[in-house]
Amino acid sequence: MKIAKLCINTWAYASRDKRELAACQELGAEVEVFAKGEHTGTEEVVDGFPVTRISTRPLGEKVPNGLNRVVSLFTWASYMRKQNDIDVISAYDLIALFIAWLSNIGKRNKAKLVYDSHEFELGRARQRSAVTTWFICHLERFLMKRCAFSIMVNDDIADEVQRIHHLKKRPIVARNIPQYWQLDAAHTAQVRQEFLSQLGLSDSAFLVMYHGGVMEDRGIEQMLEAVAQLPQDVAAIILGNAQTSYPDQLHTQCKKLNIESRVLFHQAVPYEELRHYVSASDVGLVTVLATYQSYYMMLPNKFFENIQSMNPVIVSDFPTIGKIVDQYGIGLKVDPTDPKAIADAILRMRDDRAFYAECKEHLKVAKEELCWEREKQTLMNAYREIL
């Protein structure tokens, strides 16, 4: 039995997909990834998984991107159609699912389709025309009803998608949860000392961290404004990479707020090292703005990575993420647009030692329960039914 993961990007940061494919391997399936690359047919191994590259510019570099993208839908489908040994195609997003469905048309031995929606597709964009929204909604509904099953990243999104598309079968839920992280106190202490040294702060400093993609609408600007309102022994760490010039804007903001010495920008680290860096801070911030409905219904991997790092959290006061914070008692909820509220929450974490210790104690339970070893069981059961 062979399962293919179809992904229209480079599959460079794919911890969720790797966990999914590893679960399929546990079931005895052979797995392969088909992802974007310079030349169609190029093969390589990424983190132990075989990856075949497919070009998104079949007409060449001189042809406009838009035309290349449209044509590549069909060239990708044609390429996948020739892979006669594939039994299941797990599609990374709606476009990948459309390609997978195209590749099945008229084929005798059709691959079963799985829709692995990494976020709430209908709530992804801020400004979509009514026509575009209508088209995406009907395309998703049409394709989902032709899938063996679909995967959503939390219960609220699964319920909303089922309601919108009038699905008889609710999508299964596989949250973006890492495996149980074994923490190394000595390694964590070493990283913390590196942070403090670079910031020029003493051991008693209080460190707050944002980690993840450095981009707009993630609450980073509001975090910096909050830090500007806090005592000198409170510092912020921004851990992650950016694909735009957005960090330049953040550096300018730090200069205007006169907090350059209290903000450390650190490049992303290998995923296997991430636990030592996240756990080296005192509090994790997940104060994403409700720019899109998808963000409002968020339950991102960085939230669970803080839990696995035993970090109390300060999160946006949104229903989905707030529900888990309240359930386990592991942090505080704030208005992500209000720097004063964020600053007050950071101060409470720093000064209310009884509350902070309580959060740390509750994290022990959350860490045990919110790990991939438990989360993957629903996913594995769904694959068992179709393998």
Short mmCIF file of C-alpha atoms in Angstrom, two decimals:
data_model
loop_
_atom_site.label_atom_id
_atom_site.label_comp_id
_atom_site.label_asym_id
_atom_site.label_seq_id
_atom_site.Cartn_x
_atom_site.Cartn_y
_atom_site.Cartn_z
CA MET A 1 0.00 0.00 0.00
CA LYS A 2 1.44 3.37 -1.03
CA ILE A 3 0.41 6.82 0.19
CA ALA A 4 1.48 10.02 -1.58
CA LYS A 5 1.52 13.47 -0.02
CA LEU A 6 0.87 16.07 -2.71
CA CYS A 7 2.13 19.56 -1.85
CA ILE A 8 2.33 22.54 -4.23
CA ASN A 9 5.02 24.30 -2.19
CA THR A 10 8.59 23.23 -1.51
CA TRP A 11 7.69 21.12 1.54
CA ALA A 12 10.47 22.85 3.47
CA TYR A 13 8.62 23.29 6.77
CA ALA A 14 6.30 20.34 7.08
CA SER A 15 6.39 19.00 10.62
CA ARG A 16 2.67 18.24 10.53
CA ASP A 17 2.95 16.30 7.27
CA LYS A 18 5.96 14.38 8.54
CA ARG A 19 4.02 13.27 11.60
CA GLU A 20 1.12 12.20 9.37
CA LEU A 21 3.38 10.21 7.04
CA ALA A 22 5.23 8.63 9.96
CA ALA A 23 1.87 7.45 11.32
CA CYS A 24 1.10 5.90 7.93
CA GLN A 25 4.46 4.14 7.98
CA GLU A 26 3.54 2.70 11.38
CA LEU A 27 0.55 1.14 9.64
CA GLY A 28 2.90 -0.51 7.15
CA ALA A 29 2.31 1.87 4.24
CA GLU A 30 4.98 3.06 1.84
CA VAL A 31 5.01 6.86 1.57
CA GLU A 32 6.27 9.38 -0.96
CA VAL A 33 6.04 13.16 -1.25
CA PHE A 34 5.40 15.05 -4.49
CA ALA A 35 6.27 18.73 -4.10
CA LYS A 36 7.34 21.87 -5.93
CA GLY A 37 10.81 21.93 -7.47
CA GLU A 38 12.88 23.39 -10.28
CA HIS A 39 12.74 20.35 -12.54
CA THR A 40 10.03 17.70 -12.83
CA GLY A 41 11.17 14.24 -11.85
CA THR A 42 14.07 15.27 -9.62
CA GLU A 43 14.26 13.02 -6.58
CA GLU A 44 15.75 13.59 -3.13
CA VAL A 45 15.32 12.53 0.48
CA VAL A 46 14.09 15.09 3.03
CA ASP A 47 14.25 14.07 6.69
CA GLY A 48 14.01 10.42 5.70
CA PHE A 49 11.06 10.84 3.31
CA PRO A 50 11.46 10.37 -0.47
CA VAL A 51 10.47 13.54 -2.32
CA THR A 52 9.84 13.86 -6.06
CA ARG A 53 9.89 17.41 -7.40
CA ILE A 54 7.46 18.77 -9.99
CA SER A 55 7.96 22.11 -11.72
CA THR A 56 5.41 24.91 -11.35
CA ARG A 57 6.80 26.63 -14.44
CA PRO A 58 6.13 24.13 -17.22
CA LEU A 59 6.08 26.89 -19.87
CA GLY A 60 9.46 28.30 -18.83
CA GLU A 61 10.75 31.36 -17.02
CA LYS A 62 9.70 33.88 -19.65
CA VAL A 63 5.99 33.05 -19.43
CA PRO A 64 3.97 35.00 -16.78
CA ASN A 65 3.49 33.29 -13.41
CA GLY A 66 -0.30 33.27 -13.70
CA LEU A 67 -0.30 31.33 -16.96
CA ASN A 68 2.32 28.94 -15.66
CA ARG A 69 0.23 28.27 -12.55
CA VAL A 70 -2.87 27.46 -14.57
CA VAL A 71 -1.03 25.14 -16.93
CA SER A 72 0.84 23.49 -14.05
CA LEU A 73 -2.47 22.31 -12.58
CA PHE A 74 -2.80 20.02 -15.57
CA THR A 75 0.88 19.09 -15.90
CA TRP A 76 0.92 18.10 -12.23
CA ALA A 77 -2.29 16.08 -12.68
CA SER A 78 -0.80 14.38 -15.72
CA TYR A 79 2.35 13.50 -13.80
CA MET A 80 0.39 12.11 -10.84
CA ARG A 81 -1.85 10.15 -13.22
CA LYS A 82 1.18 8.20 -14.41
CA GLN A 83 2.00 7.04 -10.86
CA ASN A 84 0.07 3.79 -11.08
CA ASP A 85 1.35 2.40 -7.78
CA ILE A 86 -0.30 5.06 -5.58
CA ASP A 87 -3.29 3.91 -3.54
CA VAL A 88 -3.99 7.08 -1.53
CA ILE A 89 -3.20 10.74 -2.22
CA SER A 90 -3.18 13.03 0.82
CA ALA A 91 -3.54 16.60 -0.47
CA TYR A 92 -1.82 19.40 1.42
CA ASP A 93 -4.50 21.97 0.57
CA LEU A 94 -7.45 22.65 -1.73
CA ILE A 95 -5.32 23.23 -4.84
CA ALA A 96 -3.44 19.98 -4.26
CA LEU A 97 -6.77 18.21 -3.77
CA PHE A 98 -8.04 19.59 -7.09
CA ILE A 99 -4.90 18.29 -8.83
CA ALA A 100 -5.33 14.89 -7.18
CA TRP A 101 -8.97 14.73 -8.30
CA LEU A 102 -7.99 15.73 -11.86
CA SER A 103 -5.40 12.94 -11.93
CA ASN A 104 -8.15 10.41 -11.16
CA ILE A 105 -10.52 11.35 -13.99
CA GLY A 106 -11.12 8.38 -16.28
CA LYS A 107 -8.55 6.29 -14.46
CA ARG A 108 -9.38 2.64 -13.86
CA ASN A 109 -7.52 2.27 -10.58
CA LYS A 110 -8.28 5.54 -8.89
CA ALA A 111 -6.32 6.62 -5.83
CA LYS A 112 -8.39 7.35 -2.76
CA LEU A 113 -8.29 11.01 -1.82
CA VAL A 114 -7.63 12.55 1.59
CA TYR A 115 -8.05 16.29 2.14
CA ASP A 116 -5.55 17.48 4.74
CA SER A 117 -6.64 21.08 5.23
CA HIS A 118 -3.96 22.88 7.23
CA GLU A 119 -6.30 25.74 8.10
CA PHE A 120 -9.87 27.01 7.58
CA GLU A 121 -9.83 27.45 3.80
CA LEU A 122 -12.93 29.65 3.56
CA GLY A 123 -11.53 32.01 6.21
CA ARG A 124 -7.98 32.35 4.88
CA ALA A 125 -8.14 35.65 3.01
CA ARG A 126 -9.11 39.13 4.15
CA GLN A 127 -10.55 40.39 0.89
CA ARG A 128 -12.12 37.90 -1.46
CA SER A 129 -14.81 38.86 -3.89
CA ALA A 130 -18.22 37.27 -3.54
CA VAL A 131 -17.60 35.36 -6.77
CA THR A 132 -14.25 33.99 -5.57
CA THR A 133 -15.72 32.98 -2.22
CA TRP A 134 -18.64 31.25 -3.94
CA PHE A 135 -16.28 29.37 -6.26
CA ILE A 136 -13.93 28.22 -3.48
CA CYS A 137 -16.85 27.15 -1.30
CA HIS A 138 -18.43 25.06 -4.05
CA LEU A 139 -15.11 23.61 -5.19
CA GLU A 140 -14.23 22.55 -1.66
CA ARG A 141 -17.69 21.03 -1.15
CA PHE A 142 -17.52 19.16 -4.46
CA LEU A 143 -14.06 17.75 -3.75
CA MET A 144 -14.64 16.90 -0.07
CA LYS A 145 -17.61 14.75 -1.00
CA ARG A 146 -15.27 12.73 -3.20
CA CYS A 147 -12.69 12.12 -0.49
CA ALA A 148 -12.30 9.02 1.64
CA PHE A 149 -12.02 11.41 4.57
CA SER A 150 -10.87 14.94 5.39
CA ILE A 151 -8.63 16.24 8.15
CA MET A 152 -9.12 19.54 10.00
CA VAL A 153 -6.82 21.11 12.59
CA ASN A 154 -9.36 21.59 15.37
CA ASP A 155 -12.91 20.74 16.38
CA ASP A 156 -14.37 24.20 15.80
CA ILE A 157 -13.16 24.25 12.19
CA ALA A 158 -14.34 20.68 11.63
CA ASP A 159 -17.82 21.60 12.92
CA GLU A 160 -17.96 24.77 10.80
CA VAL A 161 -16.84 22.99 7.63
CA GLN A 162 -19.39 20.23 8.18
CA ARG A 163 -22.14 22.84 8.66
CA ILE A 164 -21.18 24.93 5.61
CA HIS A 165 -20.89 21.96 3.25
CA HIS A 166 -23.76 19.90 4.70
CA LEU A 167 -21.48 16.89 5.11
CA LYS A 168 -22.91 13.65 6.43
CA LYS A 169 -19.50 12.66 7.77
CA ARG A 170 -17.68 15.13 9.99
CA PRO A 171 -13.99 15.66 9.11
CA ILE A 172 -11.62 14.02 11.53
CA VAL A 173 -9.47 16.25 13.72
CA ALA A 174 -5.68 16.02 13.93
CA ARG A 175 -4.37 19.05 15.76
CA ASN A 176 -0.93 20.52 15.11
CA ILE A 177 0.59 18.87 18.16
CA PRO A 178 4.25 17.83 18.41
CA GLN A 179 5.45 14.58 19.85
CA TYR A 180 6.10 14.44 23.58
CA TRP A 181 9.23 16.54 24.10
CA GLN A 182 11.92 15.31 26.44
CA LEU A 183 13.51 18.45 27.85
CA ASP A 184 17.19 18.73 28.72
CA ALA A 185 17.55 21.15 31.64
CA ALA A 186 21.28 21.66 31.05
CA HIS A 187 20.81 22.42 27.34
CA THR A 188 17.94 24.79 28.12
CA ALA A 189 20.04 26.60 30.73
CA GLN A 190 22.85 26.99 28.21
CA VAL A 191 20.53 28.53 25.61
CA ARG A 192 19.02 30.84 28.24
CA GLN A 193 22.48 32.06 29.19
CA GLU A 194 23.20 32.76 25.52
CA PHE A 195 20.00 34.83 25.32
CA LEU A 196 20.86 36.76 28.49
CA SER A 197 24.42 37.33 27.34
CA GLN A 198 23.32 38.73 23.99
CA LEU A 199 20.79 40.98 25.72
CA GLY A 200 23.24 42.04 28.44
CA LEU A 201 20.82 41.03 31.20
CA SER A 202 21.24 39.24 34.52
CA ASP A 203 19.89 35.82 35.45
CA SER A 204 16.86 37.42 37.09
CA ALA A 205 15.57 38.87 33.81
CA PHE A 206 12.14 37.83 32.56
CA LEU A 207 12.07 36.61 28.94
CA VAL A 208 8.99 36.50 26.73
CA MET A 209 9.15 34.77 23.36
CA TYR A 210 7.38 34.82 20.05
CA HIS A 211 8.45 31.94 17.83
CA GLY A 212 7.29 31.07 14.34
CA GLY A 213 7.15 32.82 10.98
CA VAL A 214 8.09 36.49 11.36
CA MET A 215 5.23 38.13 9.50
CA GLU A 216 2.44 40.63 9.91
CA ASP A 217 -0.73 39.94 11.92
CA ARG A 218 1.06 37.60 14.34
CA GLY A 219 0.97 40.13 17.17
CA ILE A 220 4.70 40.92 17.11
CA GLU A 221 4.26 44.70 16.83
CA GLN A 222 1.85 44.73 19.78
CA MET A 223 4.30 42.60 21.79
CA LEU A 224 7.03 45.20 21.18
CA GLU A 225 4.72 48.02 22.26
CA ALA A 226 3.98 46.04 25.43
CA VAL A 227 7.68 45.54 26.17
CA ALA A 228 8.19 49.31 25.90
CA GLN A 229 5.77 49.72 28.83
CA LEU A 230 7.58 47.19 31.03
CA PRO A 231 10.59 47.40 33.40
CA GLN A 232 14.09 47.11 32.01
CA ASP A 233 14.50 43.51 33.20
CA VAL A 234 11.76 42.29 30.83
CA ALA A 235 12.97 41.40 27.34
CA ALA A 236 11.49 39.85 24.20
CA ILE A 237 12.89 37.20 21.89
CA ILE A 238 11.65 36.85 18.32
CA LEU A 239 12.66 33.41 17.08
CA GLY A 240 12.02 32.69 13.42
CA ASN A 241 12.67 33.61 9.80
CA ALA A 242 10.92 35.93 7.40
CA GLN A 243 10.51 35.85 3.63
CA THR A 244 9.92 39.61 3.35
CA SER A 245 11.44 42.84 4.64
CA TYR A 246 9.03 42.84 7.59
CA PRO A 247 11.87 42.44 10.16
CA ASP A 248 13.26 45.79 8.98
CA GLN A 249 9.96 47.34 10.02
CA LEU A 250 10.24 45.68 13.43
CA HIS A 251 13.79 46.93 13.93
CA THR A 252 12.61 50.46 13.11
CA GLN A 253 9.79 50.08 15.63
CA CYS A 254 12.25 48.92 18.32
CA LYS A 255 14.40 51.99 17.67
CA LYS A 256 11.42 54.35 17.92
CA LEU A 257 10.33 52.68 21.18
CA ASN A 258 13.90 52.77 22.51
CA ILE A 259 13.87 49.04 23.29
CA GLU A 260 16.55 47.85 20.86
CA SER A 261 18.65 46.50 23.74
CA ARG A 262 15.70 44.50 25.09
CA VAL A 263 14.65 42.72 21.91
CA LEU A 264 16.62 39.83 20.51
CA PHE A 265 16.02 38.71 16.92
CA HIS A 266 17.13 35.11 16.49
CA GLN A 267 16.99 33.05 13.31
CA ALA A 268 14.90 29.90 13.23
CA VAL A 269 16.61 26.80 14.59
CA PRO A 270 16.32 23.17 13.42
CA TYR A 271 13.05 21.67 14.59
CA GLU A 272 14.79 19.05 16.72
CA GLU A 273 16.51 21.90 18.60
CA LEU A 274 13.41 24.07 19.01
CA ARG A 275 12.43 22.67 22.43
CA HIS A 276 15.66 23.92 24.02
CA TYR A 277 15.07 27.46 22.74
CA VAL A 278 11.38 27.77 23.55
CA SER A 279 11.86 26.36 27.05
CA ALA A 280 14.68 28.89 27.65
CA SER A 281 12.12 31.70 27.90
CA ASP A 282 9.68 32.32 30.75
CA VAL A 283 6.47 32.90 28.80
CA GLY A 284 5.31 32.14 25.28
CA LEU A 285 3.17 34.68 23.41
CA VAL A 286 0.57 33.48 20.90
CA THR A 287 -1.24 36.78 20.42
CA VAL A 288 -2.21 36.48 16.77
CA LEU A 289 -4.63 39.11 15.46
CA ALA A 290 -8.09 38.20 14.16
CA THR A 291 -7.26 39.48 10.68
CA TYR A 292 -8.86 36.44 9.09
CA GLN A 293 -11.54 34.10 10.36
CA SER A 294 -8.95 31.34 10.10
CA TYR A 295 -6.77 33.21 12.61
CA TYR A 296 -9.74 33.75 14.94
CA MET A 297 -10.29 29.98 14.96
CA MET A 298 -6.57 29.23 15.29
CA LEU A 299 -4.89 26.45 17.23
CA PRO A 300 -1.32 26.78 15.92
CA ASN A 301 1.62 24.46 16.43
CA LYS A 302 3.53 27.17 18.37
CA PHE A 303 0.84 27.00 21.07
CA PHE A 304 1.38 23.28 21.60
CA GLU A 305 5.16 23.70 21.32
CA ASN A 306 4.99 26.07 24.28
CA ILE A 307 3.04 23.45 26.20
CA GLN A 308 5.60 20.78 25.40
CA SER A 309 8.32 23.24 26.50
CA MET A 310 6.51 23.76 29.83
CA ASN A 311 6.03 27.45 29.05
CA PRO A 312 3.01 29.29 30.50
CA VAL A 313 1.29 31.15 27.66
CA ILE A 314 -0.35 34.47 26.95
CA VAL A 315 -2.79 33.99 24.07
CA SER A 316 -5.38 35.90 22.09
CA ASP A 317 -8.78 35.81 23.76
CA PHE A 318 -10.33 33.73 20.99
CA PRO A 319 -12.72 30.82 21.62
CA THR A 320 -10.74 27.86 20.24
CA ILE A 321 -7.35 28.54 21.79
CA GLY A 322 -8.85 30.14 24.89
CA LYS A 323 -10.87 27.02 25.62
CA ILE A 324 -7.71 24.94 26.08
CA VAL A 325 -5.98 27.62 28.17
CA ASP A 326 -9.00 27.69 30.50
CA GLN A 327 -9.39 23.91 30.54
CA TYR A 328 -5.85 23.30 31.71
CA GLY A 329 -5.15 26.57 33.53
CA ILE A 330 -1.87 27.19 31.74
CA GLY A 331 -1.90 30.92 31.07
CA LEU A 332 -3.75 34.13 30.38
CA LYS A 333 -6.01 35.46 27.62
CA VAL A 334 -5.74 39.01 26.32
CA ASP A 335 -7.04 41.32 23.64
CA PRO A 336 -4.21 40.92 21.09
CA THR A 337 -4.73 44.47 19.78
CA ASP A 338 -4.13 46.02 23.23
CA PRO A 339 -0.43 46.39 24.16
CA LYS A 340 -1.41 47.55 27.69
CA ALA A 341 -3.36 44.33 28.28
CA ILE A 342 -0.40 42.28 26.99
CA ALA A 343 1.98 44.23 29.26
CA ASP A 344 -0.27 43.67 32.27
CA ALA A 345 -0.41 39.94 31.54
CA ILE A 346 3.39 39.74 31.28
CA LEU A 347 3.73 41.60 34.59
CA ARG A 348 1.33 39.22 36.29
CA MET A 349 3.31 36.25 35.01
CA ARG A 350 6.49 37.85 36.34
CA ASP A 351 5.23 39.10 39.70
CA ASP A 352 2.50 36.67 40.75
CA ARG A 353 4.79 33.77 41.54
CA ALA A 354 1.97 31.64 42.98
CA PHE A 355 -0.04 31.96 39.78
CA TYR A 356 3.03 31.29 37.63
CA ALA A 357 3.88 28.18 39.67
CA GLU A 358 0.28 27.00 39.29
CA CYS A 359 0.50 27.36 35.51
CA LYS A 360 3.74 25.36 35.50
CA GLU A 361 2.13 22.61 37.55
CA HIS A 362 -0.89 22.44 35.25
CA LEU A 363 1.43 22.25 32.24
CA LYS A 364 2.59 18.83 33.45
CA VAL A 365 -0.91 17.47 32.80
CA ALA A 366 -1.34 19.35 29.51
CA LYS A 367 2.04 18.11 28.29
CA GLU A 368 1.06 14.49 28.91
CA GLU A 369 -2.32 14.78 27.23
CA LEU A 370 -1.55 17.15 24.34
CA CYS A 371 1.13 15.19 22.52
CA TRP A 372 1.23 13.51 19.11
CA GLU A 373 1.46 10.04 20.61
CA ARG A 374 -2.16 10.48 21.70
CA GLU A 375 -3.35 12.77 18.93
CA LYS A 376 -2.34 10.45 16.08
CA GLN A 377 -4.69 7.64 17.09
CA THR A 378 -7.74 9.17 15.39
CA LEU A 379 -5.72 9.74 12.22
CA MET A 380 -4.36 6.21 12.24
CA ASN A 381 -7.86 4.77 12.72
CA ALA A 382 -9.11 6.75 9.67
CA TYR A 383 -6.25 5.44 7.52
CA ARG A 384 -6.81 1.87 8.77
CA GLU A 385 -10.33 2.01 7.35
CA ILE A 386 -9.15 2.86 3.82
CA LEU A 387 -5.89 0.91 3.62
#
